[in-house]
PDB file of C-alpha atoms in Angstrom:
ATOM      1  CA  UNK A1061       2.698  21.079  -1.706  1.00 63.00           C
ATOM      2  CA  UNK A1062      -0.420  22.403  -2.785  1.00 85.00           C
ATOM      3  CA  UNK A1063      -3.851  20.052  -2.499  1.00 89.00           C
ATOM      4  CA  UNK A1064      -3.828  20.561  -6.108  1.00 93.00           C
ATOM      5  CA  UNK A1065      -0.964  18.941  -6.851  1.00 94.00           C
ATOM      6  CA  UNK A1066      -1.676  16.157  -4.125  1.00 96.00           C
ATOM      7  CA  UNK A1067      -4.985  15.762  -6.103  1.00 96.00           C
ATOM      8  CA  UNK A1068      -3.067  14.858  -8.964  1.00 96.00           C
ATOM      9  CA  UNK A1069      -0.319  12.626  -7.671  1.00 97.00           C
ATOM     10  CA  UNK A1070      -3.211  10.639  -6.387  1.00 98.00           C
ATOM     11  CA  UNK A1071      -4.610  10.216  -9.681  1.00 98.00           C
ATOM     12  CA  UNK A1072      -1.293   9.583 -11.162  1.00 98.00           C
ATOM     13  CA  UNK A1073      -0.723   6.852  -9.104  1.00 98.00           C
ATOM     14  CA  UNK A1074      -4.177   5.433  -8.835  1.00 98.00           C
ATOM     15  CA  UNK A1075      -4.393   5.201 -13.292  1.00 98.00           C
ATOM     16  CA  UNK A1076      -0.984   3.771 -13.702  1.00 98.00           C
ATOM     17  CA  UNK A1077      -1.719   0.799 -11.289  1.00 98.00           C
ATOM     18  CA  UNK A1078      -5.287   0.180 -13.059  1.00 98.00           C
ATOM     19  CA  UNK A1079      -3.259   0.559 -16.207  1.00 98.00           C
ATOM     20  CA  UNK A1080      -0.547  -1.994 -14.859  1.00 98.00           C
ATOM     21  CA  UNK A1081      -3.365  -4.434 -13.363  1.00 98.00           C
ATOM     22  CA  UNK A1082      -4.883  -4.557 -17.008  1.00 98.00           C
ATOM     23  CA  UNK A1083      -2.037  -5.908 -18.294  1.00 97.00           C
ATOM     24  CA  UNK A1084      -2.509  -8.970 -15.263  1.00 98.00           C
ATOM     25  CA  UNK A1085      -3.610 -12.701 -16.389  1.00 98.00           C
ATOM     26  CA  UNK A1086      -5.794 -15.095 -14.586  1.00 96.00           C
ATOM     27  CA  UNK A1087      -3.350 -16.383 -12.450  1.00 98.00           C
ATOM     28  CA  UNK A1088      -1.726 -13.124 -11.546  1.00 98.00           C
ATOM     29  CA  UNK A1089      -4.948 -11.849  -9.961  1.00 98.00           C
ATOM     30  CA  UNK A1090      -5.191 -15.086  -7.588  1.00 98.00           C
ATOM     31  CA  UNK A1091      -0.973 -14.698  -6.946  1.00 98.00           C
ATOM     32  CA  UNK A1092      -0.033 -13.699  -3.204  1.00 98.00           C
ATOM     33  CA  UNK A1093       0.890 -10.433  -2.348  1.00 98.00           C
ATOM     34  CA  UNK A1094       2.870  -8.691   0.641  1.00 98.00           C
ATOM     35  CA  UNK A1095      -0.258  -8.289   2.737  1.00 96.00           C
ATOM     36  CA  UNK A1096      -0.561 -11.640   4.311  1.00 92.00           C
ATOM     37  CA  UNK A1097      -3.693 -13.696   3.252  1.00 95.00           C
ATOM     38  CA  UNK A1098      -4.477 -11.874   0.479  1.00 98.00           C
ATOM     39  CA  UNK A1099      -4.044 -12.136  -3.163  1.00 98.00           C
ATOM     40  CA  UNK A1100      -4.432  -9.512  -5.782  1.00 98.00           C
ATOM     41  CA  UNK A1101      -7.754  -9.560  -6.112  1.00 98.00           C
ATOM     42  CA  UNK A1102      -8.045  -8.686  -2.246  1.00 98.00           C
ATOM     43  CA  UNK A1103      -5.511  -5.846  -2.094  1.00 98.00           C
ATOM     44  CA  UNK A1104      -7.138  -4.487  -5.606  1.00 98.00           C
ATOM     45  CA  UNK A1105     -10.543  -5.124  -3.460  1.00 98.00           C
ATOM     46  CA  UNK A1106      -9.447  -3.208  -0.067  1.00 96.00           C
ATOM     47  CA  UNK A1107      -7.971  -0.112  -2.231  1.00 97.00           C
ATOM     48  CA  UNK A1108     -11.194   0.137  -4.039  1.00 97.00           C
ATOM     49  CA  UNK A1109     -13.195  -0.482  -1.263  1.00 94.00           C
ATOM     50  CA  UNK A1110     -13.776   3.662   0.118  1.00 93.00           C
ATOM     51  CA  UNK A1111     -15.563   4.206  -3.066  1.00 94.00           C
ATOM     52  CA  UNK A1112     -18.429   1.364  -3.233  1.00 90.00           C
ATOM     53  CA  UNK A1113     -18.776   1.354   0.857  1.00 83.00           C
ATOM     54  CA  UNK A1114     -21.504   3.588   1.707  1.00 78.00           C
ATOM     55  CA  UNK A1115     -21.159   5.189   5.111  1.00 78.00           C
ATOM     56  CA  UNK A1116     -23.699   3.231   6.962  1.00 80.00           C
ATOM     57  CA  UNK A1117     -21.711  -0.105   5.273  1.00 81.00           C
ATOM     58  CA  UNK A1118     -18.837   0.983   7.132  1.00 79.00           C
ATOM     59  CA  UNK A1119     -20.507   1.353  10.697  1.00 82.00           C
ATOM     60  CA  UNK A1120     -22.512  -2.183  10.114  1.00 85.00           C
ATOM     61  CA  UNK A1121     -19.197  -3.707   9.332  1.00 80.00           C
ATOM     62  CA  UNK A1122     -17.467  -1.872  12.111  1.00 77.00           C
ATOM     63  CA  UNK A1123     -20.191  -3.015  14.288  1.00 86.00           C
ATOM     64  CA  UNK A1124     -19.861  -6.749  12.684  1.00 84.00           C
ATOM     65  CA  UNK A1125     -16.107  -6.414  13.391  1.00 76.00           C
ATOM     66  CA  UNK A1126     -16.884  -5.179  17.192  1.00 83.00           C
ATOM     67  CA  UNK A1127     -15.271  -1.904  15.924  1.00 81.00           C
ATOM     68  CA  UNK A1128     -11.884  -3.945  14.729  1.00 78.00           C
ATOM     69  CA  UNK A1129     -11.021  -1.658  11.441  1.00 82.00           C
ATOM     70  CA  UNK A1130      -8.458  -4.126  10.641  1.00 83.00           C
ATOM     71  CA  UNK A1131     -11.026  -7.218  10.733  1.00 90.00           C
ATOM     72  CA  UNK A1132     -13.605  -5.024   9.545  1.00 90.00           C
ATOM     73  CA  UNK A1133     -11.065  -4.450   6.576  1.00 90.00           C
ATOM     74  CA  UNK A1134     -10.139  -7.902   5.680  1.00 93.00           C
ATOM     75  CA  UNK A1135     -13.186  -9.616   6.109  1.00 93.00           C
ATOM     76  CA  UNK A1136     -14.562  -6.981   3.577  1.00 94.00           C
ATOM     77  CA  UNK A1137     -11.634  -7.490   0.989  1.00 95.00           C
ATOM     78  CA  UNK A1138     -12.466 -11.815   1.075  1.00 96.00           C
ATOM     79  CA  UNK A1139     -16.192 -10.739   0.403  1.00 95.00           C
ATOM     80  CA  UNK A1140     -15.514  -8.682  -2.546  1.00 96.00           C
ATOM     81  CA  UNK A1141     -12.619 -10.431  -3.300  1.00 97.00           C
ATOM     82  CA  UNK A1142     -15.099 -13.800  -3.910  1.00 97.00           C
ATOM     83  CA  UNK A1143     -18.319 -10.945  -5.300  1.00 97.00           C
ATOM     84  CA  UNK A1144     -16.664  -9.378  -7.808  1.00 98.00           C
ATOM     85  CA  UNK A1145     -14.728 -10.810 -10.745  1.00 98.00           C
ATOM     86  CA  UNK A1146     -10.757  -8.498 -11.696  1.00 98.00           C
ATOM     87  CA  UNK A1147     -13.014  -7.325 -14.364  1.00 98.00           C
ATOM     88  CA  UNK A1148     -15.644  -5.320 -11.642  1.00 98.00           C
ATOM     89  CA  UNK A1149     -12.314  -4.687  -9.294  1.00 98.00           C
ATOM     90  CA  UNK A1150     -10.910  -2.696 -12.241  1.00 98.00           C
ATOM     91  CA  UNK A1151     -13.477  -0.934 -13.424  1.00 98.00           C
ATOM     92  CA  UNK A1152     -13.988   0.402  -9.553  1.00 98.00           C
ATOM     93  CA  UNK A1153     -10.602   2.156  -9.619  1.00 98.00           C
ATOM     94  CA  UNK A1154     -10.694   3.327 -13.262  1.00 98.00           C
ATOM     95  CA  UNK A1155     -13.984   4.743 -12.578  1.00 98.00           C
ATOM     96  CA  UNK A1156     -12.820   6.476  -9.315  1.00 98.00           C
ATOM     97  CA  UNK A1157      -8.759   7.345 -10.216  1.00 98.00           C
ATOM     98  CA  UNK A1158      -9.745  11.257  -8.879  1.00 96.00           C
ATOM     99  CA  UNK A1159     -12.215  10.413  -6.260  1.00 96.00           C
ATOM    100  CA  UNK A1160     -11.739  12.610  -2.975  1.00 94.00           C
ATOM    101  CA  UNK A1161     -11.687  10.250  -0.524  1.00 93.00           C
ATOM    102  CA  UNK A1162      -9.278  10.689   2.090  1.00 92.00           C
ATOM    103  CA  UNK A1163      -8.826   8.020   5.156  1.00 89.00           C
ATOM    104  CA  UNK A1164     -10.500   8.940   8.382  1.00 81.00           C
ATOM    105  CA  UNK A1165      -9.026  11.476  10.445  1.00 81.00           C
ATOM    106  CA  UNK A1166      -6.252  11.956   7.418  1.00 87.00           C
ATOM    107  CA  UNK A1167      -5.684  14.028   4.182  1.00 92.00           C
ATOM    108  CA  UNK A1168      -4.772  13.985   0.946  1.00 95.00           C
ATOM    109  CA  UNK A1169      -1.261  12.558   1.217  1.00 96.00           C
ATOM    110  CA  UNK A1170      -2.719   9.658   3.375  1.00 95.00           C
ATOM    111  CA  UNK A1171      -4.844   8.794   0.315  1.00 96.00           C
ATOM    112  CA  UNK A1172      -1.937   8.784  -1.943  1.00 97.00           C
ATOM    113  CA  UNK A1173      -0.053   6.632   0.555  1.00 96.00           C
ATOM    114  CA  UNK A1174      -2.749   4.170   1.326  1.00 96.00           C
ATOM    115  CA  UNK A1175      -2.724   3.916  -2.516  1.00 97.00           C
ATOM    116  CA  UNK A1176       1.363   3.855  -3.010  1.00 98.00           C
ATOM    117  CA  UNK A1177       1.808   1.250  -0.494  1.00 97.00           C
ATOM    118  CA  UNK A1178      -1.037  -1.378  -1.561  1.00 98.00           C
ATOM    119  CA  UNK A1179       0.443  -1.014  -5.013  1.00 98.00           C
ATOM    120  CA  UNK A1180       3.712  -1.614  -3.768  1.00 98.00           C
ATOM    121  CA  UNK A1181       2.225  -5.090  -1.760  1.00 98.00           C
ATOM    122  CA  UNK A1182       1.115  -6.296  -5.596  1.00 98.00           C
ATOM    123  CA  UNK A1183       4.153  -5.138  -7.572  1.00 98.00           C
ATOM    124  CA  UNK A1184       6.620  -5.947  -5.586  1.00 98.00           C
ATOM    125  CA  UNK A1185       5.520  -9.904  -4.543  1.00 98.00           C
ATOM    126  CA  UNK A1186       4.480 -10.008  -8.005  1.00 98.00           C
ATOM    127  CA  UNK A1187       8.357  -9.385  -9.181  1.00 97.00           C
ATOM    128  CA  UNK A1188       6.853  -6.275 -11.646  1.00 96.00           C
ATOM    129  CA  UNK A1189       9.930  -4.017 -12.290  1.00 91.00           C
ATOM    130  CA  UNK A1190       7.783  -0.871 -11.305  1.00 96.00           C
ATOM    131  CA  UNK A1191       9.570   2.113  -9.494  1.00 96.00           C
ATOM    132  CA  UNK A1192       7.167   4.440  -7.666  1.00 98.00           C
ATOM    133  CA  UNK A1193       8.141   8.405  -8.546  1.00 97.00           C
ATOM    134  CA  UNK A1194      10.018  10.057  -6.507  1.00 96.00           C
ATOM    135  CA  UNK A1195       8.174  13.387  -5.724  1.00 95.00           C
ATOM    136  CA  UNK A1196       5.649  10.541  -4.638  1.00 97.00           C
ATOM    137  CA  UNK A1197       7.599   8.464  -2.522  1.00 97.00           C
ATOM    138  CA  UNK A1198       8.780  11.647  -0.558  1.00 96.00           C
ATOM    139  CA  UNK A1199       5.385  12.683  -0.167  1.00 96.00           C
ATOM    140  CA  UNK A1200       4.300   9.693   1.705  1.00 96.00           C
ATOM    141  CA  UNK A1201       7.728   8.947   3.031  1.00 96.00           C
ATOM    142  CA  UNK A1202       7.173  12.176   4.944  1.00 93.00           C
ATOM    143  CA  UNK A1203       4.008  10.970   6.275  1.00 91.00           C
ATOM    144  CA  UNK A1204       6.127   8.454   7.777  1.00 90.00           C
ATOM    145  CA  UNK A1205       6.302   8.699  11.691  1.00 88.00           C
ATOM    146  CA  UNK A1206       6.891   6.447  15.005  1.00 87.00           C
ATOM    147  CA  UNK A1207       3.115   6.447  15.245  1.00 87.00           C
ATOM    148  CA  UNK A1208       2.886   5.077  11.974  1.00 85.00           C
ATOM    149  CA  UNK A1209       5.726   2.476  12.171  1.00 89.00           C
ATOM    150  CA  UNK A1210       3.980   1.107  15.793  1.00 88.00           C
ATOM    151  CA  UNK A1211       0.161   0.722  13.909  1.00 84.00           C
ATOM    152  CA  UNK A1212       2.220  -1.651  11.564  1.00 87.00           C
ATOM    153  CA  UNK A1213       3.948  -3.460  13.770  1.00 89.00           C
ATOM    154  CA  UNK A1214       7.235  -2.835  12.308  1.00 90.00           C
ATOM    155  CA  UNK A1215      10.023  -3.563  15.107  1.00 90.00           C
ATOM    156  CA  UNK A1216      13.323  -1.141  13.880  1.00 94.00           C
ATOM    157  CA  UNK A1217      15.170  -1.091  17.145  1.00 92.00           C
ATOM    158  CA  UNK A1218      18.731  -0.530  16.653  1.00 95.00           C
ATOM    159  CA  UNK A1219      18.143   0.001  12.500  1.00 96.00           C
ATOM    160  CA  UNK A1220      18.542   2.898  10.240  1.00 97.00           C
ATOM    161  CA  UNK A1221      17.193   3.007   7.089  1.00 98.00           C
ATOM    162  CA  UNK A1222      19.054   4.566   4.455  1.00 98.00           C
ATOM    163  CA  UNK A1223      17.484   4.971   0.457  1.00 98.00           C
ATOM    164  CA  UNK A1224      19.892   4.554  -1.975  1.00 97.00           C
ATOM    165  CA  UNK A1225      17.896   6.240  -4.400  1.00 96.00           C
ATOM    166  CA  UNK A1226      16.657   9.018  -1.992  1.00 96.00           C
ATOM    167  CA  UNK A1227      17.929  11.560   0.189  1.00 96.00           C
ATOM    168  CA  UNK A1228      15.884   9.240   2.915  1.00 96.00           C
ATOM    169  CA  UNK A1229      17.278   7.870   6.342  1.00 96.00           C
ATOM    170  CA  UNK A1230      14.815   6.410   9.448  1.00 96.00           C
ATOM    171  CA  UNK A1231      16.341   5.515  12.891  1.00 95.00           C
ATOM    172  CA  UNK A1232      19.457   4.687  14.025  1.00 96.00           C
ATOM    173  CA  UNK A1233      21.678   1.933  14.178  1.00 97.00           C
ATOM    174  CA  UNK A1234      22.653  -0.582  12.174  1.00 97.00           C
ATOM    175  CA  UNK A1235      22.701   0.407   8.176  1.00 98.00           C
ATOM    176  CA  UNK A1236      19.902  -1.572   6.131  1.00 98.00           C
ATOM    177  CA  UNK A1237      19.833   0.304   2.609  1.00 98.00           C
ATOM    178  CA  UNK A1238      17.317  -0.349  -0.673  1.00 98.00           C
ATOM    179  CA  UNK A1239      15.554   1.792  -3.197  1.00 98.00           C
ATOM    180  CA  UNK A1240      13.504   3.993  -1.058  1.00 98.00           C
ATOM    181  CA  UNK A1241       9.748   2.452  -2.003  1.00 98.00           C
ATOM    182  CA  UNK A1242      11.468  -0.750  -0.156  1.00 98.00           C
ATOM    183  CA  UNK A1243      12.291   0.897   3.178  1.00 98.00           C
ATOM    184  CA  UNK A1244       9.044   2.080   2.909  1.00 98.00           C
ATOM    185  CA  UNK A1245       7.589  -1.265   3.320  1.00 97.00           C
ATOM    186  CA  UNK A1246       9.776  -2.547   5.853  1.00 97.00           C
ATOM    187  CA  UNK A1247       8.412   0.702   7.724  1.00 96.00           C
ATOM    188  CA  UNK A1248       5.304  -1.545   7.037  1.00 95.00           C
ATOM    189  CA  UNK A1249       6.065  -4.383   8.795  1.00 95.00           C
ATOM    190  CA  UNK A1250       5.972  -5.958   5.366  1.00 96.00           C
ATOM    191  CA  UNK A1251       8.640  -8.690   4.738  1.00 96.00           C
ATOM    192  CA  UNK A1252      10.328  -8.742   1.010  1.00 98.00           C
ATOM    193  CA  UNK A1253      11.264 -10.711  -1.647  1.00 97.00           C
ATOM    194  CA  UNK A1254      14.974 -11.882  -1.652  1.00 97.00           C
ATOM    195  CA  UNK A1255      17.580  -9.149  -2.995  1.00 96.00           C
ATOM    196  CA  UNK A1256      15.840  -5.927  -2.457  1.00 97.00           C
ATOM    197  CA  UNK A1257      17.913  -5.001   0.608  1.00 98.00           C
ATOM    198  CA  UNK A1258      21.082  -4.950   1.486  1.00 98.00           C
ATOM    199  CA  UNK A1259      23.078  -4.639   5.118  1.00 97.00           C
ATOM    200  CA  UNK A1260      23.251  -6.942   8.149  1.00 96.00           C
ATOM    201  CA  UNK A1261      19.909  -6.925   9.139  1.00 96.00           C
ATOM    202  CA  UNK A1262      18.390  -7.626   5.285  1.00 97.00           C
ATOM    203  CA  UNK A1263      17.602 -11.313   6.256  1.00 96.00           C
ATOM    204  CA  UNK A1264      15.294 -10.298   9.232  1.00 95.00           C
ATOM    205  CA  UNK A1265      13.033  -8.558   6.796  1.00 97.00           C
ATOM    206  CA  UNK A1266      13.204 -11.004   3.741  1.00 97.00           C
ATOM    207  CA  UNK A1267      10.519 -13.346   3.061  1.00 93.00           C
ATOM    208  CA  UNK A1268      11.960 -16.966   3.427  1.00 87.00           C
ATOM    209  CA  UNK A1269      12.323 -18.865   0.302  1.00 75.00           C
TER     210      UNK A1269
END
């Protein structure tokens, strides 16, 4: 697939979550989300975050995080998170739905996934009945890899994943199936609400009640 067409799955994606987080109340901004410790309002914070972080804000906070991106990352989401009201946090991705940024040593697609999966941690603990599209998903399914799955932490041994919704399958094993956004977040290491997978192994990666 062309960069053009990348270009514009990214902004795609990117206006129809600011056009879904509109439609959030108070309460829904402060509501937990798959990432663990953070709310809406700290997810929204982190996705917008590439476009208000200069590039000498990024190498203090690096520094301040003794060059821990994943610190670095988090402790930057609670500052914004606390800065800026849902109002600002919107406006920041409205205003940058078809900005190039790409993440650091990646490319287009990695964009679009950063953005697919973040939306994913607020839809999907938020219960919102919203199904990713799926020349998307297969876009960032296929930037899916066992480098990927060890950065998240996500421990598959003896699993395959197989989308019901997808031509999709990861792994080998024992069968754990779901729409194929939800395999992508178990490729995550994220944990899920209670009935979106099915198999054996669905209780190891369901949230408990």
């Amino acid at each position: 697939m062309t960069d053009t067409l990348v270009r514009r799955a990214v902004t795609a994606e990117r206006t129809e979550l600011a056009e879904l987080l509109a439609g959030l109340d108070a309460a829904s901004w402060d509501a937990p989300t798959l990432c663990e410790g953070w709310r809406v309002r700290e997810v929204v914070a982190h996705i917008t975050m590439p476009y208000r972080l200069s590039s000498a804000g990024f190498a203090l906070g690096m520094l301040a995080a003794f060059g821990d991106f994943n610190r670095m990352a988090d402790r930057t989401a609670r500052v914004d998170a606390a800065a800026l009201s849902a109002a600002d946090l919107l406006k920041s991705l409205w205003d940058n739905v078809d900005h190039p940024w790409r993440p650091p040593g990646g490319g287009l697609t990695n964009a679009l996934s950063h953005d697919v999966i973040h939306g994913l941690d607020i839809t999907v603990a938020l219960g919102l009945d919203r199904r990713v599209p799926g020349d998307r998903m297969r876009l960032v399914l296929d930037t899916i890899d066992r480098k990927t799955v060890k950065l998240f932490g996500a421990d598959l041994g003896g699993i395959e994943l197989r989308a019901d919704d997808l031509d999709f399958s990861y792994g080998s094993g024992t069968v754990l199936s779901g729409h194929a956004q939800d395999l992508l977040l178990v490729l995550c290491g994220r944990k899920l609400p209670a009935g979106h997978l099915e198999g054996e192994p669905a209780q190891r990666f369901t949230k408990p009640l």
